[in-house]
Amino acid sequence: GQQLNLSVLAMLKEHSITIALILALSIFCSWGAGYLLHKVCKTDLLTSFLATAPGGLSAMPALAQELGANTAVVTLNQTIRIFLVVLTIPLIVSGMANPAVSTAVPPVLPFAGTADFRFASFLWTIVLAVSAWGGYHLGRFLKFPAPWLVGSLITVALVQNLGNLYAGGDVLPWWPENIMSIAQILIGASVGASFQKSMFIGIGKTFLVSFFATAAFIMTMLACAYVVSRLTGIAFVTTSLAFAPGGVAEMTSTAVALRADSMFVVAVQVIRIVVVNATLPPLFKLLHEQEKGLQKKETFRDVDDFRK
């Protein structure tokens, strides 16, 4: 939420229509991949859509654990997606990059969101932490799915931008260097502890379907990036990294290394994560409830037929 700052919002405003169309297409592609997984591998709809949603490698399995989906399938699919994106996209675009004509960028990651330790930065970190805590409880009150994620994300983004507006620029909090690594370890341990033997039954077929569906997803996004590059004049290196369904850190680091427009890359990647994590969980929860209702009706119908 803190990464959704004024600089990112300004970049989004400048290319709002293009970004909105491509993000919508990427979500529809992920739904198509999820439906294919559901039909071919006979996984439930909730598991299928969580497995293919371009949200995050830690967020989606944790959400699957909370909603009762198959965590192993979700984790496997999310890992395949990140692995293929990180393995292929940088290699493809690195051969097309031309540092001599690419947009020059400072050798820092604009999404880092950290500052040297100062008392004011420390106080702002506390403000954001309290905002996240309040957002969690607000999310629980409003019955958000995954309130720890959605509620804290929305409130921190709101507080961060209000602070930026008041200060007239981006207010940088101070985060301990390894806090994100610790958080990832704790999430990974929580997800891993929920694995059961039954989750891995028939997972070989799921792996093959996930691999080819993810490869098709990546190729579709590359084609979209090429079209956007031709229509807007933005370098293909930049658009391909921006629209790749990978991680924010990996794609932006590659953009910095290749001297692409890293601000555009981080803007699109951050808004994709925000949109997916804030909007798709309620839809997935609704689909899950509908699927359970249909299963109950089928069960009652089978019982009636047996009695007859």
Tab-separated table of N, CA and C in Angstrom, residues 203-282:
chain	number	residue	atom	x	y	z
A	203	ILE	N	-1.296	-34.234	-8.979
A	203	ILE	CA	-0.737	-32.916	-9.219
A	203	ILE	C	0.178	-32.881	-10.454
A	204	GLY	N	0.580	-34.076	-10.944
A	204	GLY	CA	1.428	-34.115	-12.144
A	204	GLY	C	0.713	-33.527	-13.345
A	205	LYS	N	-0.534	-33.884	-13.541
A	205	LYS	CA	-1.334	-33.335	-14.632
A	205	LYS	C	-1.530	-31.842	-14.453
A	206	THR	N	-1.731	-31.426	-13.214
A	206	THR	CA	-1.894	-30.004	-12.916
A	206	THR	C	-0.648	-29.224	-13.309
A	207	PHE	N	0.523	-29.807	-13.064
A	207	PHE	CA	1.774	-29.139	-13.418
A	207	PHE	C	1.852	-28.882	-14.922
A	208	LEU	N	1.526	-29.883	-15.725
A	208	LEU	CA	1.602	-29.726	-17.181
A	208	LEU	C	0.626	-28.665	-17.679
A	209	VAL	N	-0.608	-28.735	-17.198
A	209	VAL	CA	-1.609	-27.748	-17.614
A	209	VAL	C	-1.184	-26.350	-17.189
A	210	SER	N	-0.681	-26.216	-15.971
A	210	SER	CA	-0.250	-24.912	-15.465
A	210	SER	C	0.913	-24.361	-16.287
A	211	PHE	N	1.840	-25.227	-16.639
A	211	PHE	CA	3.017	-24.791	-17.391
A	211	PHE	C	2.617	-24.214	-18.740
A	212	PHE	N	1.798	-24.937	-19.494
A	212	PHE	CA	1.437	-24.476	-20.836
A	212	PHE	C	0.460	-23.296	-20.788
A	213	ALA	N	-0.444	-23.285	-19.801
A	213	ALA	CA	-1.357	-22.152	-19.657
A	213	ALA	C	-0.595	-20.887	-19.282
A	214	THR	N	0.398	-21.024	-18.414
A	214	THR	CA	1.207	-19.865	-18.022
A	214	THR	C	2.052	-19.371	-19.184
A	215	ALA	N	2.611	-20.284	-19.965
A	215	ALA	CA	3.392	-19.891	-21.140
A	215	ALA	C	2.529	-19.122	-22.134
A	216	ALA	N	1.286	-19.588	-22.339
A	216	ALA	CA	0.371	-18.881	-23.239
A	216	ALA	C	0.021	-17.503	-22.681
A	217	PHE	N	-0.144	-17.414	-21.371
A	217	PHE	CA	-0.432	-16.138	-20.705
A	217	PHE	C	0.713	-15.148	-20.934
A	218	ILE	N	1.945	-15.610	-20.770
A	218	ILE	CA	3.108	-14.743	-20.957
A	218	ILE	C	3.215	-14.261	-22.403
A	219	MET	N	2.986	-15.146	-23.357
A	219	MET	CA	3.045	-14.764	-24.767
A	219	MET	C	1.968	-13.745	-25.107
A	220	THR	N	0.786	-13.903	-24.528
A	220	THR	CA	-0.293	-12.930	-24.748
A	220	THR	C	0.094	-11.562	-24.231
A	221	MET	N	0.689	-11.509	-23.046
A	221	MET	CA	1.108	-10.229	-22.479
A	221	MET	C	2.242	-9.595	-23.292
A	222	LEU	N	3.132	-10.411	-23.839
A	222	LEU	CA	4.184	-9.876	-24.698
A	222	LEU	C	3.590	-9.277	-25.975
A	223	ALA	N	2.593	-9.951	-26.533
A	223	ALA	CA	1.921	-9.413	-27.722
A	223	ALA	C	1.234	-8.090	-27.404
A	224	CYS	N	0.577	-8.009	-26.255
A	224	CYS	CA	-0.066	-6.759	-25.835
A	224	CYS	C	0.977	-5.658	-25.631
A	225	ALA	N	2.113	-6.021	-25.031
A	225	ALA	CA	3.170	-5.041	-24.812
A	225	ALA	C	3.688	-4.487	-26.135
A	226	TYR	N	3.785	-5.353	-27.145
A	226	TYR	CA	4.241	-4.904	-28.466
A	226	TYR	C	3.239	-3.932	-29.092
A	227	VAL	N	1.945	-4.260	-28.980
A	227	VAL	CA	0.911	-3.377	-29.532
A	227	VAL	C	0.933	-2.018	-28.835
A	228	VAL	N	1.039	-2.038	-27.507
A	228	VAL	CA	1.086	-0.779	-26.748
A	228	VAL	C	2.315	0.028	-27.123
A	229	SER	N	3.441	-0.654	-27.303
A	229	SER	CA	4.666	0.036	-27.697
A	229	SER	C	4.507	0.733	-29.042
A	230	ARG	N	3.866	0.064	-29.996
A	230	ARG	CA	3.669	0.651	-31.331
A	230	ARG	C	2.693	1.819	-31.286
A	231	LEU	N	1.664	1.735	-30.437
A	231	LEU	CA	0.635	2.775	-30.405
A	231	LEU	C	1.066	4.005	-29.609
A	232	THR	N	1.848	3.800	-28.555
A	232	THR	CA	2.195	4.908	-27.658
A	232	THR	C	3.608	5.440	-27.861
A	233	GLY	N	4.476	4.662	-28.506
A	233	GLY	CA	5.859	5.085	-28.666
A	233	GLY	C	6.735	4.737	-27.484
A	234	ILE	N	6.173	4.099	-26.456
A	234	ILE	CA	6.976	3.652	-25.317
A	234	ILE	C	7.807	2.451	-25.756
A	235	ALA	N	9.048	2.398	-25.326
A	235	ALA	CA	9.948	1.320	-25.728
A	235	ALA	C	9.367	-0.041	-25.364
A	236	PHE	N	9.540	-1.015	-26.261
A	236	PHE	CA	9.016	-2.361	-26.024
A	236	PHE	C	9.637	-2.984	-24.784
A	237	VAL	N	10.901	-2.669	-24.514
A	237	VAL	CA	11.544	-3.175	-23.298
A	237	VAL	C	10.753	-2.742	-22.072
A	238	THR	N	10.318	-1.481	-22.066
A	238	THR	CA	9.573	-0.950	-20.931
A	238	THR	C	8.197	-1.584	-20.825
A	239	THR	N	7.461	-1.644	-21.937
A	239	THR	CA	6.104	-2.176	-21.875
A	239	THR	C	6.089	-3.673	-21.549
A	240	SER	N	7.059	-4.418	-22.066
A	240	SER	CA	7.086	-5.863	-21.798
A	240	SER	C	7.357	-6.134	-20.322
A	241	LEU	N	8.245	-5.368	-19.711
A	241	LEU	CA	8.518	-5.533	-18.285
A	241	LEU	C	7.346	-5.049	-17.442
A	242	ALA	N	6.662	-4.015	-17.915
A	242	ALA	CA	5.539	-3.461	-17.155
A	242	ALA	C	4.349	-4.411	-17.131
A	243	PHE	N	4.060	-5.044	-18.258
A	243	PHE	CA	2.870	-5.881	-18.353
A	243	PHE	C	3.141	-7.359	-18.080
A	244	ALA	N	4.391	-7.729	-17.860
A	244	ALA	CA	4.705	-9.121	-17.538
A	244	ALA	C	4.077	-9.498	-16.194
A	245	PRO	N	3.397	-10.652	-16.119
A	245	PRO	CA	2.734	-11.055	-14.865
A	245	PRO	C	3.716	-11.635	-13.859
A	246	GLY	N	4.743	-10.865	-13.529
A	246	GLY	CA	5.757	-11.330	-12.597
A	246	GLY	C	5.731	-10.524	-11.317
A	247	GLY	N	6.857	-10.439	-10.639
A	247	GLY	CA	6.940	-9.704	-9.387
A	247	GLY	C	7.408	-8.278	-9.601
A	248	VAL	N	7.005	-7.384	-8.707
A	248	VAL	CA	7.386	-5.975	-8.808
A	248	VAL	C	8.898	-5.819	-8.732
A	249	ALA	N	9.509	-6.466	-7.746
A	249	ALA	CA	10.948	-6.308	-7.544
A	249	ALA	C	11.742	-6.820	-8.742
A	250	GLU	N	11.376	-8.012	-9.227
A	250	GLU	CA	12.148	-8.620	-10.314
A	250	GLU	C	12.062	-7.788	-11.595
A	251	MET	N	10.850	-7.380	-11.961
A	251	MET	CA	10.668	-6.641	-13.211
A	251	MET	C	11.280	-5.240	-13.141
A	252	THR	N	11.156	-4.588	-11.996
A	252	THR	CA	11.715	-3.241	-11.879
A	252	THR	C	13.234	-3.276	-11.806
A	253	SER	N	13.785	-4.285	-11.140
A	253	SER	CA	15.244	-4.440	-11.108
A	253	SER	C	15.787	-4.635	-12.522
A	254	THR	N	15.084	-5.423	-13.325
A	254	THR	CA	15.495	-5.628	-14.711
A	254	THR	C	15.397	-4.326	-15.491
A	255	ALA	N	14.336	-3.555	-15.236
A	255	ALA	CA	14.171	-2.266	-15.922
A	255	ALA	C	15.325	-1.319	-15.603
A	256	VAL	N	15.731	-1.295	-14.340
A	256	VAL	CA	16.863	-0.447	-13.951
A	256	VAL	C	18.141	-0.906	-14.642
A	257	ALA	N	18.365	-2.218	-14.660
A	257	ALA	CA	19.580	-2.762	-15.275
A	257	ALA	C	19.629	-2.470	-16.770
A	258	LEU	N	18.469	-2.497	-17.440
A	258	LEU	CA	18.426	-2.281	-18.893
A	258	LEU	C	18.171	-0.820	-19.254
A	259	ARG	N	18.121	0.056	-18.249
A	259	ARG	CA	17.881	1.488	-18.448
A	259	ARG	C	16.557	1.747	-19.173
A	260	ALA	N	15.557	0.953	-18.821
A	260	ALA	CA	14.208	1.216	-19.294
A	260	ALA	C	13.548	2.211	-18.340
A	261	ASP	N	12.305	2.579	-18.628
A	261	ASP	CA	11.574	3.527	-17.787
A	261	ASP	C	11.067	2.778	-16.562
A	262	SER	N	11.868	2.754	-15.520
A	262	SER	CA	11.534	1.955	-14.345
A	262	SER	C	10.308	2.494	-13.617
A	263	MET	N	10.045	3.804	-13.680
A	263	MET	CA	8.870	4.357	-13.010
A	263	MET	C	7.583	3.835	-13.646
A	264	PHE	N	7.563	3.732	-14.982
A	264	PHE	CA	6.393	3.182	-15.657
A	264	PHE	C	6.227	1.703	-15.292
A	265	VAL	N	7.325	0.973	-15.244
A	265	VAL	CA	7.270	-0.452	-14.902
A	265	VAL	C	6.714	-0.640	-13.499
A	266	VAL	N	7.223	0.102	-12.530
A	266	VAL	CA	6.765	-0.084	-11.158
A	266	VAL	C	5.325	0.377	-11.002
A	267	ALA	N	4.922	1.429	-11.737
A	267	ALA	CA	3.538	1.908	-11.646
A	267	ALA	C	2.565	0.828	-12.087
A	268	VAL	N	2.834	0.206	-13.225
A	268	VAL	CA	1.924	-0.819	-13.747
A	268	VAL	C	1.959	-2.066	-12.861
A	269	GLN	N	3.141	-2.483	-12.441
A	269	GLN	CA	3.247	-3.685	-11.618
A	269	GLN	C	2.553	-3.507	-10.268
A	270	VAL	N	2.738	-2.339	-9.650
A	270	VAL	CA	2.118	-2.091	-8.343
A	270	VAL	C	0.606	-2.044	-8.468
A	271	ILE	N	0.096	-1.337	-9.482
A	271	ILE	CA	-1.360	-1.234	-9.609
A	271	ILE	C	-1.971	-2.595	-9.930
A	272	ARG	N	-1.232	-3.448	-10.657
A	272	ARG	CA	-1.753	-4.797	-10.920
A	272	ARG	C	-1.898	-5.586	-9.625
A	273	ILE	N	-0.865	-5.529	-8.788
A	273	ILE	CA	-0.922	-6.234	-7.511
A	273	ILE	C	-2.060	-5.692	-6.656
A	274	VAL	N	-2.199	-4.357	-6.619
A	274	VAL	CA	-3.245	-3.733	-5.804
A	274	VAL	C	-4.630	-4.138	-6.303
A	275	VAL	N	-4.849	-4.041	-7.620
A	275	VAL	CA	-6.160	-4.363	-8.182
A	275	VAL	C	-6.509	-5.827	-7.947
A	276	VAL	N	-5.565	-6.724	-8.207
A	276	VAL	CA	-5.831	-8.156	-8.044
A	276	VAL	C	-6.132	-8.490	-6.586
A	277	ASN	N	-5.315	-7.982	-5.666
A	277	ASN	CA	-5.480	-8.339	-4.257
A	277	ASN	C	-6.674	-7.657	-3.611
A	278	ALA	N	-7.097	-6.504	-4.147
A	278	ALA	CA	-8.201	-5.774	-3.535
A	278	ALA	C	-9.560	-6.132	-4.127
A	279	THR	N	-9.598	-6.558	-5.383
A	279	THR	CA	-10.891	-6.777	-6.047
A	279	THR	C	-11.227	-8.242	-6.285
A	280	LEU	N	-10.234	-9.070	-6.575
A	280	LEU	CA	-10.539	-10.456	-6.918
A	280	LEU	C	-10.946	-11.331	-5.731
A	281	PRO	N	-10.352	-11.175	-4.529
A	281	PRO	CA	-10.782	-12.030	-3.415
A	281	PRO	C	-12.280	-12.015	-3.136
A	282	PRO	N	-12.973	-10.844	-3.129
A	282	PRO	CA	-14.431	-10.899	-2.931
A	282	PRO	C	-15.138	-11.700	-4.026
